[in-house]
Amino acid sequence: MDQTSTPQAWHQGDAYDRYMGRWSRQLAPPFLQWLQAPTSSRWLDVGCGTGALTAAIFEHCAPAEVTGVDPSAGFLATAQRHLPAEVTLHCAAADRLPLADAAVDRAVSALVLNFVPDTDAALREMSRVTRPGGQVAACVWDYAGKMALIRHYWDTAEELGLVPPGKVQGERFPLCQPDALASAFTGAGLQQVEVSGLEIEMRFADFDDYWQPFLGGQGPAPGHAMSLDEDQRTRLRELIRERIPVQADGSLLLAARVWAARGSVAH
């Protein structure tokens, strides 16, 4: 399954929050801690979505200013409702940032870079708007390794013949590997590039808590789920229910890892 054949929707912020936003909020603090950014910095969150990382920057980093950019007006509307009034939001693409050169000290992006059509253009734009010596950073899910939430979905869909064989998330997103991510950063001219794995645990109250967010249609897997007919979707749901590990209390505990990269803008 390539990206052109996978239904994707990025419009309904509340539905996306139920699917992925809650995990973005859990991931944001350890990602920011890894960046070790000083206080009073000017921040840009590229692909800010519903505002999970933006809110964490405001809460944990004592910023001088925070700006968020996202191409989805629906996601930005959700972000606007939850973020402090001091945060500035723009509707724009990652490769056409509406900021002047050297306008920020830190440009970051969480769980977005693999969906950007031109990764190099996006990283170069993030570098352009970041001052010399400033930091550009991003993280992406480890789809090929530890991202059980989505791997359970695609592996089962493939087994049922609902996607072409061999087209799992790890293949669709080659950027989501440490070496590829590091190469993208160095290729965009960033210096002192470092890559690290960061892990979180995703706990679901029960199977319905896991499954219902797929029905919101926001993102590749939910978009695929909602493109199926009712019988296909039911077969997929029930086989995942049969296969997914369940704790004694009925909850689900799934492992997740991101690969995070950071680099400095050349002087």
XYZ file of C-alpha atoms in Angstrom:
267
model
C 0.000 0.000 0.000
C 1.554 3.260 -1.062
C 0.494 6.661 0.162
C -1.492 7.409 -2.999
C -3.687 4.340 -2.474
C -4.277 4.836 1.238
C -7.280 6.993 2.154
C -6.093 9.744 4.475
C -8.071 12.496 6.161
C -6.587 15.324 8.182
C -9.597 17.524 8.899
C -11.382 16.542 12.113
C -9.236 17.540 15.042
C -11.328 15.952 17.783
C -11.384 12.577 15.998
C -7.627 12.735 15.481
C -7.138 13.556 19.160
C -8.953 10.359 20.135
C -6.809 8.340 17.736
C -3.312 9.820 18.072
C -3.420 13.157 19.883
C -3.548 11.552 23.319
C -0.296 9.711 22.594
C 1.287 12.846 21.179
C 0.598 14.533 24.513
C 2.266 11.657 26.355
C 5.271 11.719 24.047
C 5.834 15.496 24.017
C 7.463 15.928 27.477
C 10.186 13.254 27.020
C 10.879 14.560 23.502
C 11.346 18.100 24.838
C 13.458 16.842 27.730
C 15.759 15.095 25.236
C 16.186 18.363 23.330
C 17.533 20.093 26.474
C 16.486 23.483 25.158
C 17.179 26.568 27.266
C 14.361 28.718 28.572
C 13.257 31.949 26.902
C 13.626 30.452 23.434
C 11.472 31.288 20.425
C 9.812 28.061 19.251
C 8.167 26.906 16.035
C 6.083 23.715 15.951
C 5.811 22.523 12.329
C 2.798 20.326 11.659
C 1.429 21.256 15.068
C -1.890 19.490 14.409
C -4.207 19.735 17.386
C -1.469 21.314 19.509
C -0.061 18.525 21.691
C 3.608 19.468 21.328
C 2.810 23.182 21.185
C 1.043 22.976 24.547
C 3.917 21.018 26.076
C 6.429 23.639 24.894
C 4.358 26.342 26.550
C 3.998 24.305 29.749
C 7.501 22.886 30.190
C 9.991 25.129 28.370
C 9.273 28.675 29.607
C 9.399 29.959 26.015
C 9.744 33.556 24.905
C 7.206 32.836 22.157
C 5.567 29.841 20.484
C 4.277 29.565 16.928
C 2.439 26.602 15.410
C 2.021 25.849 11.705
C -0.243 23.221 10.138
C -1.950 22.840 6.741
C -5.218 21.563 8.261
C -7.694 24.282 9.222
C -9.739 21.685 11.114
C -6.797 20.629 13.259
C -5.874 24.258 13.928
C -9.427 24.997 15.057
C -9.115 22.255 17.673
C -5.686 23.543 18.706
C -7.006 27.087 19.048
C -9.622 25.958 21.566
C -7.046 24.362 23.852
C -3.888 26.447 23.532
C -3.055 29.638 25.425
C -3.916 32.862 23.646
C -0.212 33.743 23.494
C 0.433 30.985 20.930
C 0.391 32.153 17.296
C -1.045 29.715 14.737
C -0.696 29.741 10.944
C -2.354 27.556 8.308
C 0.527 26.653 6.005
C 2.569 23.731 4.647
C 5.906 22.619 6.087
C 7.790 23.516 2.903
C 6.354 27.058 2.787
C 6.655 28.413 6.310
C 5.218 31.919 6.774
C 8.139 33.161 8.881
C 11.146 35.337 8.166
C 14.694 34.022 8.085
C 16.178 33.297 11.542
C 12.852 34.082 13.212
C 13.061 31.322 15.856
C 15.622 29.572 18.042
C 14.039 26.095 17.857
C 12.027 24.533 15.014
C 10.491 21.181 15.941
C 8.115 18.688 14.372
C 6.480 15.678 16.012
C 5.033 12.668 14.165
C 4.663 14.619 10.921
C 7.829 14.518 8.841
C 7.040 11.166 7.195
C 3.769 12.590 5.840
C 5.385 15.660 4.262
C 5.669 15.234 0.457
C 9.185 16.738 0.296
C 11.115 16.024 3.505
C 14.245 17.816 2.328
C 12.298 20.979 1.470
C 10.594 20.914 4.868
C 13.862 20.507 6.785
C 15.493 23.265 4.755
C 12.556 25.558 5.510
C 12.808 24.722 9.202
C 16.523 25.548 9.002
C 15.861 28.797 7.131
C 13.539 30.168 9.812
C 15.886 29.067 12.634
C 18.753 31.315 13.652
C 22.354 30.185 13.006
C 23.359 27.894 15.859
C 19.717 27.162 16.647
C 18.186 23.700 16.733
C 15.966 21.784 14.307
C 14.424 18.581 15.647
C 11.789 16.023 14.735
C 10.476 12.635 15.784
C 8.630 9.905 13.870
C 6.999 6.659 14.970
C 9.067 3.495 14.579
C 6.487 1.828 12.332
C 8.767 -1.047 11.348
C 9.671 -1.887 14.938
C 7.856 -0.677 18.057
C 4.495 0.810 17.131
C 2.067 -1.923 18.173
C -1.039 0.291 17.952
C -0.708 0.526 14.179
C 1.227 -2.666 13.436
C -1.625 -4.786 14.809
C -3.957 -3.024 12.390
C -1.862 -3.268 9.205
C -0.514 -6.769 9.837
C -4.059 -8.094 10.335
C -5.395 -6.174 7.334
C -2.621 -7.684 5.213
C -3.397 -11.189 6.488
C -7.045 -10.741 5.486
C -6.084 -9.535 2.026
C -7.365 -6.006 2.662
C -4.034 -4.453 1.617
C -1.498 -5.661 -0.969
C 1.039 -8.094 0.549
C 4.269 -6.648 1.899
C 3.086 -3.040 2.067
C 3.221 -2.399 5.814
C 3.894 0.918 7.498
C 7.644 0.335 7.787
C 7.894 0.029 4.015
C 5.582 2.943 3.325
C 7.686 5.227 5.498
C 11.398 4.461 4.992
C 12.196 7.749 6.758
C 11.075 6.126 10.021
C 14.429 4.400 10.540
C 17.322 5.958 12.503
C 19.842 5.930 9.649
C 17.357 7.359 7.134
C 16.296 10.066 9.547
C 19.902 11.049 10.266
C 20.648 11.134 6.534
C 17.667 13.427 5.927
C 18.963 15.870 8.534
C 22.539 15.883 7.271
C 21.331 16.058 3.664
C 19.398 19.215 4.513
C 22.613 20.840 5.752
C 22.103 20.412 9.495
C 25.180 19.875 11.653
C 25.990 17.820 14.770
C 23.058 15.513 13.997
C 22.014 13.054 16.708
C 19.319 10.363 16.640
C 17.828 8.576 19.629
C 14.921 6.240 20.389
C 12.268 7.374 22.883
C 9.667 4.930 24.207
C 6.223 5.260 25.745
C 3.530 2.790 26.798
C 0.050 3.080 25.357
C -2.582 1.868 27.808
C -6.143 1.325 26.592
C -9.021 0.737 29.010
C -10.299 -2.129 26.856
C -10.464 -3.266 23.237
C -13.151 -0.720 22.357
C -10.863 2.047 23.592
C -8.293 0.740 21.092
C -10.698 0.183 18.174
C -13.161 3.086 18.260
C -10.612 5.788 17.269
C -10.017 3.960 13.971
C -13.623 4.760 13.076
C -12.871 8.495 13.107
C -11.178 8.221 9.731
C -8.253 10.548 10.570
C -4.906 9.302 9.276
C -3.852 6.376 7.060
C -5.074 3.415 9.141
C -8.406 4.998 10.180
C -8.849 6.256 6.610
C -8.328 2.711 5.377
C -10.725 1.319 7.979
C -13.496 3.632 6.866
C -12.921 2.757 3.199
C -13.821 -0.877 3.919
C -17.358 -2.211 3.742
C -19.053 -3.228 6.981
C -18.314 -6.940 6.583
C -14.603 -6.338 5.894
C -14.334 -3.956 8.822
C -16.047 -6.443 11.149
C -13.723 -9.291 10.104
C -10.724 -7.036 10.618
C -11.912 -5.865 14.033
C -12.661 -9.364 15.308
C -9.337 -10.825 14.175
C -7.447 -7.976 15.833
C -9.528 -8.560 18.980
C -8.540 -12.231 18.887
C -4.833 -11.535 18.392
C -4.101 -8.463 20.486
C -2.718 -9.118 24.004
C -5.080 -8.245 26.849
C -4.163 -7.674 30.507
C -5.929 -9.513 33.341
C -8.145 -6.468 33.986
C -9.205 -6.252 30.333
C -6.900 -3.345 29.491
C -4.380 -3.279 26.643
C -0.773 -2.213 27.115
C 1.100 -1.622 23.869
C 4.711 -0.564 23.302
C 5.574 2.428 21.141
C 8.852 4.039 20.121
C 9.784 7.114 18.152
C 13.052 7.896 16.463
C 14.012 11.454 17.336
C 16.603 13.551 15.516
C 18.152 16.928 16.267
C 20.691 19.073 14.483
C 22.163 22.560 14.565
C 21.760 25.219 11.891
C 25.093 26.213 10.375
C 26.554 29.581 11.279
